[in-house]
XYZ file of C-alpha atoms in Angstrom:
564
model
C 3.024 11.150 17.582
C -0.390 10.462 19.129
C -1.662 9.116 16.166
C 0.904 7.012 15.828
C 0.578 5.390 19.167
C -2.979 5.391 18.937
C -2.261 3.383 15.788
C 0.513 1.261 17.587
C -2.021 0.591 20.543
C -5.202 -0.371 18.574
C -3.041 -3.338 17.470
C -0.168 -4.511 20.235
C -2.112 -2.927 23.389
C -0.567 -5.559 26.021
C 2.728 -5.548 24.386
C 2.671 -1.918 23.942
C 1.593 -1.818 27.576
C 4.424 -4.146 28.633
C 7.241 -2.264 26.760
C 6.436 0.838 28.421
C 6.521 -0.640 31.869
C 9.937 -2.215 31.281
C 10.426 1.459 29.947
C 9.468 2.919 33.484
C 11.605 0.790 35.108
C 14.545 1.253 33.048
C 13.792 5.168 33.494
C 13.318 4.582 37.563
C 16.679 2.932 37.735
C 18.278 5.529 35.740
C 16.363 8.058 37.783
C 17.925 6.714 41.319
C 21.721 6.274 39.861
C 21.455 10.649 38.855
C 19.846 10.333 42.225
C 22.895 9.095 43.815
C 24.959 10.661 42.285
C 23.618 14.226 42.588
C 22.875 13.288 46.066
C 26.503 13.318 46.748
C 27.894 16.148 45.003
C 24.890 18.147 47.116
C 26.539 16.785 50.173
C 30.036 17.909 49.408
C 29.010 20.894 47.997
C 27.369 21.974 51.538
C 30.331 20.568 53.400
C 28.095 17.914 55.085
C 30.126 15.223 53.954
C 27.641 13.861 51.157
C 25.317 10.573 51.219
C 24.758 9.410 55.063
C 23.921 5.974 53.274
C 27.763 3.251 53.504
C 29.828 3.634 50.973
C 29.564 0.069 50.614
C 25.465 -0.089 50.599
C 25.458 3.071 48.476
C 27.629 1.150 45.972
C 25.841 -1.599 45.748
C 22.598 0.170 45.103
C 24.436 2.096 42.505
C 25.285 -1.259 40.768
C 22.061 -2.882 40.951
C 20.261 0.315 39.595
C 22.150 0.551 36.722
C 21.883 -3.368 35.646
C 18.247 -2.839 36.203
C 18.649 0.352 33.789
C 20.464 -1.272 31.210
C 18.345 -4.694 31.379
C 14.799 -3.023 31.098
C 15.679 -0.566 28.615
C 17.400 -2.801 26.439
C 14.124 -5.161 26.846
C 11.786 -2.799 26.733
C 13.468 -1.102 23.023
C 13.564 -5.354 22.353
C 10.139 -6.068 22.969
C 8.853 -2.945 20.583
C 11.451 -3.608 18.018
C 10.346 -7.245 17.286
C 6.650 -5.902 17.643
C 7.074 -3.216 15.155
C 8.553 -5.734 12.971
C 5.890 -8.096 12.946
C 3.117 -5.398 13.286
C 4.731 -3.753 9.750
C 4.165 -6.970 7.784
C 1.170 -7.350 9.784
C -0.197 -4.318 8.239
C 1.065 -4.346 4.937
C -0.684 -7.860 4.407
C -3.983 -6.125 5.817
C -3.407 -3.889 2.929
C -3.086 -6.326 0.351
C -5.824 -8.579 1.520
C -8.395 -4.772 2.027
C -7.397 -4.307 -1.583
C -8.546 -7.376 -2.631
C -11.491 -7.269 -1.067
C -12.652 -3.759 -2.412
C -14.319 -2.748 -5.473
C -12.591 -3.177 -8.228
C -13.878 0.547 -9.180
C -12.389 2.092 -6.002
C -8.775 0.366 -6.464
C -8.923 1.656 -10.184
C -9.920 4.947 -9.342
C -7.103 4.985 -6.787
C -4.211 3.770 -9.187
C -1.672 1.585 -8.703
C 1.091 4.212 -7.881
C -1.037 5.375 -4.279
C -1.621 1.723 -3.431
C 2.156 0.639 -4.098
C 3.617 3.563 -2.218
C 1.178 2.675 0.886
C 2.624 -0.721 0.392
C 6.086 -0.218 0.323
C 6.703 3.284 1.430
C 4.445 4.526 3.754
C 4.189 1.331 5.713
C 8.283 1.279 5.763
C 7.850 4.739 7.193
C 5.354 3.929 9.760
C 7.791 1.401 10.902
C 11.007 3.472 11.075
C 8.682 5.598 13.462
C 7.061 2.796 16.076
C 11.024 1.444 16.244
C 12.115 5.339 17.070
C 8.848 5.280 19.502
C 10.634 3.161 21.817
C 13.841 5.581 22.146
C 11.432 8.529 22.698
C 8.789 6.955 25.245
C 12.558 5.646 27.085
C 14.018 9.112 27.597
C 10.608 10.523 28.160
C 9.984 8.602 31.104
C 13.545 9.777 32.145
C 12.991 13.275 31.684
C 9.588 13.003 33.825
C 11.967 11.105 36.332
C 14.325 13.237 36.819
C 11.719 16.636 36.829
C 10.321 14.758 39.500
C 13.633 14.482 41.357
C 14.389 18.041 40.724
C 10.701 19.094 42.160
C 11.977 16.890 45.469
C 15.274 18.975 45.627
C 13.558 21.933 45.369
C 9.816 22.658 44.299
C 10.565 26.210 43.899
C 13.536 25.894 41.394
C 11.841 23.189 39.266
C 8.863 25.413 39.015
C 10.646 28.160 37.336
C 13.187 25.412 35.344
C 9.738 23.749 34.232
C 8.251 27.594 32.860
C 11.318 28.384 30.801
C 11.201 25.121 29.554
C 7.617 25.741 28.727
C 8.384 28.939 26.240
C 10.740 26.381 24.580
C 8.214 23.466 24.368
C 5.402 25.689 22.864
C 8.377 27.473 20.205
C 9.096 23.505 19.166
C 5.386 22.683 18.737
C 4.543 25.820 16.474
C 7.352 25.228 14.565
C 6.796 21.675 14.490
C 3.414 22.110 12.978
C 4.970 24.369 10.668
C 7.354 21.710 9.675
C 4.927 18.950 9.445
C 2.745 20.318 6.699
C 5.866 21.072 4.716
C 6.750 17.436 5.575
C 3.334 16.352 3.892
C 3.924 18.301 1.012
C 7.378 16.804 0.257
C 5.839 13.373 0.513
C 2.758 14.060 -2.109
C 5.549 15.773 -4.371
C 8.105 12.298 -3.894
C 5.204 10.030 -4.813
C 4.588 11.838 -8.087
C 8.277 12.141 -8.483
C 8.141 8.381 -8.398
C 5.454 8.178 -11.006
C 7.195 10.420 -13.210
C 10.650 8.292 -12.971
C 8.464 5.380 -13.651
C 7.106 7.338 -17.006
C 11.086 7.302 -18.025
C 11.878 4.064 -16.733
C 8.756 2.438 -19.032
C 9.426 4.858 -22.267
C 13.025 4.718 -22.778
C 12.396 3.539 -25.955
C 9.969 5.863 -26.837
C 12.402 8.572 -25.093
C 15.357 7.887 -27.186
C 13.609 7.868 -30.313
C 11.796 11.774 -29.536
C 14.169 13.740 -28.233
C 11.155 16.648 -27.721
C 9.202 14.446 -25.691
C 11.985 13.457 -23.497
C 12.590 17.231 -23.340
C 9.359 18.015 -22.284
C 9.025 14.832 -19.672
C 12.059 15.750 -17.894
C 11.850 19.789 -18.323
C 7.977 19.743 -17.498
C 7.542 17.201 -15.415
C 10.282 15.562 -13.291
C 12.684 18.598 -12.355
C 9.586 20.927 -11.659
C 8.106 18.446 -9.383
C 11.840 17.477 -7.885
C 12.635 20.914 -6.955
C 9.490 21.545 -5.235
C 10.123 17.685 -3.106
C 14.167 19.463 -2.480
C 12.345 22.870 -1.345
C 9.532 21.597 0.983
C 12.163 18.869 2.457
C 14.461 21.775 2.893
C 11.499 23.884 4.694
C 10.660 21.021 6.652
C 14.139 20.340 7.976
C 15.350 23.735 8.751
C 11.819 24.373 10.801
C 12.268 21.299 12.795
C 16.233 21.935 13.551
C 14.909 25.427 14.434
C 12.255 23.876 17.028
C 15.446 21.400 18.580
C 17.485 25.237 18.405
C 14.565 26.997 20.260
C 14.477 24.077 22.749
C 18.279 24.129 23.595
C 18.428 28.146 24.353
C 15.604 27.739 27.108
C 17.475 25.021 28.921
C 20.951 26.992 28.302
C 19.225 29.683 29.550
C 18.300 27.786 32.482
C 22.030 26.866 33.266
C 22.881 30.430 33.105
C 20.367 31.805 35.615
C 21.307 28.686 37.910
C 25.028 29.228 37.703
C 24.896 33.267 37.420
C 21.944 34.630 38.908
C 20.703 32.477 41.744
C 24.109 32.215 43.311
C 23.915 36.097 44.154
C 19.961 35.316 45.614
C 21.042 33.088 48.328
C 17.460 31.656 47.703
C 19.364 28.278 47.366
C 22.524 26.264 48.542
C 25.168 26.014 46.840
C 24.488 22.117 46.508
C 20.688 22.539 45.343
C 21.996 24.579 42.387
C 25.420 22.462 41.763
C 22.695 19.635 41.410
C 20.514 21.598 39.093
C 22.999 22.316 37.071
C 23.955 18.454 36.349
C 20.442 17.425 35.862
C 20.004 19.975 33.700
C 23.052 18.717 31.791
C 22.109 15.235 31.801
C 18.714 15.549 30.751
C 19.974 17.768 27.457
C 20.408 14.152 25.495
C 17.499 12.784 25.774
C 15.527 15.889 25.494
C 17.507 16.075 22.419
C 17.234 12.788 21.036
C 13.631 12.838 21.606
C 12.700 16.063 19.804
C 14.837 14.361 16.933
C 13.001 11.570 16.713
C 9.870 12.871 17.173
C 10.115 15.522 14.353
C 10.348 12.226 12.032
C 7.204 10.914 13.447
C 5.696 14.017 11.141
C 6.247 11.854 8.032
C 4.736 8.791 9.791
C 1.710 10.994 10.496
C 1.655 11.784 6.943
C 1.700 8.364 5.631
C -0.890 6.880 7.803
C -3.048 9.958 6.751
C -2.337 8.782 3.447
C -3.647 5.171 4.239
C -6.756 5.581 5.641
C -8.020 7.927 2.550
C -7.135 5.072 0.751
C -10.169 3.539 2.641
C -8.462 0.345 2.911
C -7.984 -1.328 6.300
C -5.154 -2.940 7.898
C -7.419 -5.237 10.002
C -8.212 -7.445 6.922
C -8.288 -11.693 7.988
C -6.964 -13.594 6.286
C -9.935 -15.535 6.403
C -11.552 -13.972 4.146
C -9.787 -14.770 1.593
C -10.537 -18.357 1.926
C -12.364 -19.720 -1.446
C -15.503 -20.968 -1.404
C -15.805 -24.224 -2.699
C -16.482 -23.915 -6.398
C -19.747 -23.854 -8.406
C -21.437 -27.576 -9.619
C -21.082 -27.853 -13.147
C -23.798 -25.547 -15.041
C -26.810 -27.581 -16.133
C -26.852 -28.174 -20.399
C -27.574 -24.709 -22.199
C -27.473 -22.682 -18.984
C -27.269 -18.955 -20.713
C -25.211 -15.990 -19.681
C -27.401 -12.945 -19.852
C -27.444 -9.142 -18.923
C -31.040 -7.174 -18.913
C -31.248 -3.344 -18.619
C -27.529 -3.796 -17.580
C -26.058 0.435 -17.653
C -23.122 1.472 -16.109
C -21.957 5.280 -15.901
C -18.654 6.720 -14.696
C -18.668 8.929 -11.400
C -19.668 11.735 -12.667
C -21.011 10.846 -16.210
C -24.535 11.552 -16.300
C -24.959 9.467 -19.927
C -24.093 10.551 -23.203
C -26.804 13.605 -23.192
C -25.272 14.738 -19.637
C -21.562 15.016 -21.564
C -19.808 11.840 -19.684
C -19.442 8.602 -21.201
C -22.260 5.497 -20.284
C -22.883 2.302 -21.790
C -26.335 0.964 -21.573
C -29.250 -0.374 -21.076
C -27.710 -3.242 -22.650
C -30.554 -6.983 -23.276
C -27.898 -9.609 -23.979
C -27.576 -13.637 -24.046
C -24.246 -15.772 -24.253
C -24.980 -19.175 -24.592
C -22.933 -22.348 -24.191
C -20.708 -23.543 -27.470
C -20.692 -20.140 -29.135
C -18.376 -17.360 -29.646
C -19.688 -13.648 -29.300
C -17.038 -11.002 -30.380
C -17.756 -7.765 -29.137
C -15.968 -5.030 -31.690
C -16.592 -1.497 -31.807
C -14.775 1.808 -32.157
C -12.536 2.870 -29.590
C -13.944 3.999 -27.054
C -17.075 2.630 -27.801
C -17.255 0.531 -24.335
C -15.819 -2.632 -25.289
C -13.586 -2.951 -21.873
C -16.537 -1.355 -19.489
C -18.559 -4.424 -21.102
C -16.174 -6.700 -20.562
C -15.318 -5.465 -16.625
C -19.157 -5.580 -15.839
C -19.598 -8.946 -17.403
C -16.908 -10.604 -15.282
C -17.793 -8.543 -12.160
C -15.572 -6.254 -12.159
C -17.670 -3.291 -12.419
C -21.073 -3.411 -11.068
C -23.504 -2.166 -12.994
C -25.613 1.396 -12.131
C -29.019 0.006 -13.394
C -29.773 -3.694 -14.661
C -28.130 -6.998 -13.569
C -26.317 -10.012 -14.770
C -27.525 -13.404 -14.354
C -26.679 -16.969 -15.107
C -28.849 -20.061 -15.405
C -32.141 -17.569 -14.037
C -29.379 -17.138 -11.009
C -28.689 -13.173 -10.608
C -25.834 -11.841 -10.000
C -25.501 -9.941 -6.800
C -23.634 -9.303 -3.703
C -24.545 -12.457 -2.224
C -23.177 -14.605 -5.094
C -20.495 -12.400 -6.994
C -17.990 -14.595 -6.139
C -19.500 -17.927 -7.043
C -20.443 -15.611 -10.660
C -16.950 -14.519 -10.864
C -15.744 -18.325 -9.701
C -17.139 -19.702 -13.037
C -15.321 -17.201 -15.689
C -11.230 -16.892 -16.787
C -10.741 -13.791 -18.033
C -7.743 -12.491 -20.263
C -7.227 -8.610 -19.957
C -4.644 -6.973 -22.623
C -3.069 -5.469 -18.894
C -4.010 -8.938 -17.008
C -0.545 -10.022 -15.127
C 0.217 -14.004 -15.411
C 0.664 -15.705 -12.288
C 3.653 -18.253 -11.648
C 1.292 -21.026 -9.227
C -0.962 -23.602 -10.871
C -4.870 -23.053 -10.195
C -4.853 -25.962 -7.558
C -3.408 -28.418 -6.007
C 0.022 -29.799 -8.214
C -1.433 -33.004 -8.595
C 0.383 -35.334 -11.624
C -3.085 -34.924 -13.489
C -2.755 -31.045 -13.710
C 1.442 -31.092 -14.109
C 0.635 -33.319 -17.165
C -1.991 -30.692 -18.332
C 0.081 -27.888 -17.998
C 2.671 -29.626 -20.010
C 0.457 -30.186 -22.565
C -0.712 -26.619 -22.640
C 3.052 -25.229 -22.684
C 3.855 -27.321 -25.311
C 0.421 -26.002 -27.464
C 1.720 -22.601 -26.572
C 5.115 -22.700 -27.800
C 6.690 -22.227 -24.036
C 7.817 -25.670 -23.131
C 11.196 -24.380 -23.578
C 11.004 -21.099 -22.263
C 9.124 -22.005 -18.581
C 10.031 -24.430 -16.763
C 7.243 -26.192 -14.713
C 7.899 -27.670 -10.981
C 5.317 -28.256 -8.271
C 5.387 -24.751 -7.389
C 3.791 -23.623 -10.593
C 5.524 -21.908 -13.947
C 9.275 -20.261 -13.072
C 10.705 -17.395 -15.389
C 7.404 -16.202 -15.741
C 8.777 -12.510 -14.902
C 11.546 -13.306 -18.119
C 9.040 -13.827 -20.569
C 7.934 -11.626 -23.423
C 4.760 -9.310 -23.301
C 3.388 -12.095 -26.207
C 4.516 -15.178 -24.230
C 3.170 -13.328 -21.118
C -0.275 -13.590 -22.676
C 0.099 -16.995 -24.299
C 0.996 -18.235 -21.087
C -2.289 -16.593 -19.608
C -4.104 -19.111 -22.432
C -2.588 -21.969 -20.256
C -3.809 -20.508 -16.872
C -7.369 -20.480 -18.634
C -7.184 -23.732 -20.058
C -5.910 -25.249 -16.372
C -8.571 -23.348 -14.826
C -11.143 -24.924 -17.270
C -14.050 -22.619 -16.425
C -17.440 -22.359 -18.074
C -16.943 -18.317 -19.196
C -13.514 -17.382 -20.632
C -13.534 -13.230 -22.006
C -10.695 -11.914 -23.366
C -10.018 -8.416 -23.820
C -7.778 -7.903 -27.246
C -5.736 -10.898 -26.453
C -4.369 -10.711 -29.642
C -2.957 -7.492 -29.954
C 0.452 -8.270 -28.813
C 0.772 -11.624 -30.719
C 2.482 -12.122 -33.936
C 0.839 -13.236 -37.179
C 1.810 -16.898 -36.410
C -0.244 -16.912 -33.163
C -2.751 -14.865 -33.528
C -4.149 -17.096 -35.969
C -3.802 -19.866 -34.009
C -5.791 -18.147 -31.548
C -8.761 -17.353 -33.875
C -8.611 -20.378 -35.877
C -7.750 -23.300 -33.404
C -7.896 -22.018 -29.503
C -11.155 -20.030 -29.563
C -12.879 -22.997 -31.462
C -11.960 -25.512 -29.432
C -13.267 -23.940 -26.504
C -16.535 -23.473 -28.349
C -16.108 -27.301 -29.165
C -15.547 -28.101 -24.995
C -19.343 -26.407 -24.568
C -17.889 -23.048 -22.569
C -19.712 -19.616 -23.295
C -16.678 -17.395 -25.223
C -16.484 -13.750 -25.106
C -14.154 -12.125 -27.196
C -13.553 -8.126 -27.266
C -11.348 -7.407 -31.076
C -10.088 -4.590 -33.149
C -9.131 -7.430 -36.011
C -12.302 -7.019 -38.430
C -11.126 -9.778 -40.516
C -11.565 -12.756 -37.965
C -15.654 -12.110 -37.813
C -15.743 -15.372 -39.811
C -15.179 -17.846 -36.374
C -17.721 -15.791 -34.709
C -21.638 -16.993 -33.780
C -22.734 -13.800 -32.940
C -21.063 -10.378 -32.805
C -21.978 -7.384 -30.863
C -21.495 -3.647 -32.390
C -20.951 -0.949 -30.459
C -21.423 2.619 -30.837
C -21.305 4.942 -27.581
C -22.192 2.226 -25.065
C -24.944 1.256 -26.590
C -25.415 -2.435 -29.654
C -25.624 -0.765 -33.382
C -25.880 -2.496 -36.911
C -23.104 -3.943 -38.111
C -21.275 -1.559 -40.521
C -21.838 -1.956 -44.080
C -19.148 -4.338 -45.488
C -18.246 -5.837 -42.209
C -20.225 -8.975 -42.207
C -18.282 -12.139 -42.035
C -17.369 -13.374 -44.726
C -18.212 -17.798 -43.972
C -20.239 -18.194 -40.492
C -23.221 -15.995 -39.671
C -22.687 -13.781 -37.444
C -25.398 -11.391 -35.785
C -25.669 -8.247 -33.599
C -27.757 -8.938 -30.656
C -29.403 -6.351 -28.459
């Protein structure tokens, strides 16, 4: 829980601040109407008659303390409601923007599964908690309240009543922690629960069709990994009703000495203990309620642990994500080139060392050309392709453009001038700019090239239906963004493989070449041999590094060479 406020405060501290006040209040109020009513029963209890206050003064101040009680509280739970709310979208925006803005290495190292479950699930979770963080700082206050009362009535008996409640405060927190690390470990085995439902949710046709993989998925995978998420949850719960259990004997245990031991003492009056015995009573609920609530705030722990390894932050302006105003047109014949450019995986110490490298890698792309870049699999077509756009950045070497190199201070005007088609790149519904009747005319155009005029409608908020499309219209459609964008780099990363035969020779034949024809530099990563012919140059590669074309692979009408 202390993280969790120390998380709440960092961002809401004056409205956190204000909330609890309104809480102290609220608990004050509710304080003086036990007060009052304790106050009396003492009275009659020791024959004195009760309250010396008027009936009629002692009813009004009953009155007015519990519309203060009811007002504050129900303010103060307001005021952190509405700020949990907007502090949960506040943070889950921080998120996306942080993920954004950090290497594209890191966020693929991470996956998408961590990053969507800190998006949706953890953040949800954090949220459940800050609302329940109102009840529990309430009733807390209360509690302190009325301990404070009972140390007024008697310093003596709320001594003791505060050491038995001690043995049960220190039995909740070791079980607690007990129950919060099983709490962590049904989270970790949910989220790859999650992934492994998404496995059968993506391969159901592959599922149907193998009935021993499906065997093995579900046998292997998901039920081994949704016990263990039933058993820890089970763990976890039974430890934490335990800890409530352990807290409810002590103060039972109270109410017995007070109403069967102390009598016989004579330590007390009758009215002290009577008194006791119904603050004791009262302040069972919220004691209750807030051990409860707290032993939820385990999970909320979890998650935010689970966010900050993600070593995003939730502080992320929007700002930053403000464009910079794009590039002047390249001069004529400004040339695309990588020198010494290397890149090795964490971990890989180069092809000698056992992990996979690609480099040093001496390359030009120049204007009105297109350079396919074929190789093997695994060859390091796609590592190419990231550290050309920016993606990656490289371990040794650099990129440059026009004698401009690429580096931290102008990435983003480097990765401003290229489109880039990945075979997993997601097509996005808004037009690259403003929805002016020049570009709505363009895009048109380009969904009529495409074959999509009927199948996406266009308004002035961009494409709709994108989401309805096939994985082939998906990409043609990405061959509109790029020709909207109208960039001087466009790479694409087996664009093709998911076309039919009718397309994918449009692409080769007619798209590629026209972009050639418009002046832009074109980078094309292929497994289809047989379309070497439309290439200028082509790059071969073997282990990361340019080889020889293969014998018999040479195109067959346009020269092509292998540059290095």
């Amino acid at each position: 829980m202390i993280r969790l406020i120390g998380f709440f405060l960092a961002r809401s501290r004056w409205r956190f601040t204000l909330a609890v006040a309104l809480a102290v209040l609220s608990a004050a109020a509710t304080v003086a109407v036990v007060a009052i009513a304790t106050r009396t029963v003492t009275g009659l209890v020791d024959g004195d008659g009760g309250a010396t206050s008027p009936p009629l003064t002692l009813g009004l101040t009953f009155v007015v303390a519990v519309v203060v009680a009811m007002l504050a509280r129900m303010q103060s739970r307001n005021l952190l409601q509405d700020v949990t709310a907007a502090l949960t979208t506040e943070v889950r925006l921080g998120l996306a923007r942080s993920a954004l803005l950090a290497p594209y290495e890191r966020m693929e190292a991470t996956g998408t599964a961590h990053l969507t479950t800190a998006l949706h699930s953890d953040v949800t979770l954090i949220g459940a908690s800050l609302q329940s963080l109102s009840i529990v700082i309430n009733n807390m206050i209360i509690v302190i309240g009325i301990f404070l009362y009972m140390a007024w009535l008697s310093p003596l008996l709320c001594l003791g009543t505060l050491a038995i409640s001690g043995v049960g405060i220190a039995g909740y927190w070791l079980l607690s922690v007990l129950g919060s690390r099983h709490v962590a470990a049904a989270q970790l085995a949910r989220n790859q629960l999650f992934r492994h439902l998404d496995t059968v949710v993506r391969g159901l046709k592959e599922l149907k069709l193998n009935t021993r993989r499906r065997h093995d998925l579900m046998a292997l995978d998901v039920e081994p990994v949704a016990g263990q998420f039933v058993s820890e949850s089970r763990l976890a719960n039974h430890l934490f009703n335990l800890a409530v259990s352990c807290g409810q004997v002590c103060f039972f245990a109270i109410l017995g000495i007070i109403g069967l031991v102390l009598p016989s003492t004579g330590l007390f009056t009758p009215g002290i203990l009577a008194s006791f015995a119904i603050l004791i009573l009262y302040v069972l609920a919220p004691i209750e309620t807030s051990l409860n609530q707290i032993a939820s705030f385990a999970g909320a722990a979890a998650a935010v642990d689970r966010i900050g390894r993600l070593g995003l932050t939730v502080d992320t302006p929007a700002a930053r994500l403000i464009p910079a105003d794009p590039p002047p047109p390249p001069a004529p014949g400004s040339v695309f080139s990588c020198r010494g450019l290397s890149y090795a995986y964490p971990g890989a110490e180069g092809a000698d060392g056992g992990g996979f490298a690609i480099g040093p890698l001496d390359l030009d792309f120049r204007p009105g050309r297109i350079t396919i870049i074929a190789g093997g699999n695994g060859s390091g077509k796609t590592t190419l392709a990231k550290l050309l756009t920016g993606l990656y950045r490289p371990t040794a070497g650099y990129l440059a453009f026009a004698d401009e190199r690429v580096d931290d201070a102008t990435l983003d005007r480097h990765r401003s001038r290229i489109s880039a088609a990945f075979v997993d790149t997601v097509p996005f519904a808004r037009l690259p700019g403003p929805a002016t009747p020049e570009l709505l005319s363009r895009a048109r155009n380009c969904l009529a090239s495409f074959d999509l005029a009927g199948k996406v409608q266009l308004g002035i908020d961009g494409f709709s239906t994108v989401t309805a499309l096939s994985k082939g219209q998906q990409q043609r459609l990405l061959l509109a963004g790029i020709d909207l964008e109208n960039r001087h780099i466009a790479v694409f990363d087996e664009w093709a493989a998911n076309q039919d035969v009718e397309f994918k020779r449009a692409f080769y034949e007619t798209y590629l070449p026209g972009l050639r024809d418009q002046g832009k530099i074109v980078i094309v990563i292929s497994h289809d041999l047989h379309v070497f012919h439309i290439a200028d140059d082509v790059i071969w590669l073997e282990d990361g590094k340019v080889a020889p074309l293969p014998e018999g692979m040479a195109p067959s009408r346009r020269p092509a060479v292998a540059t290095g």
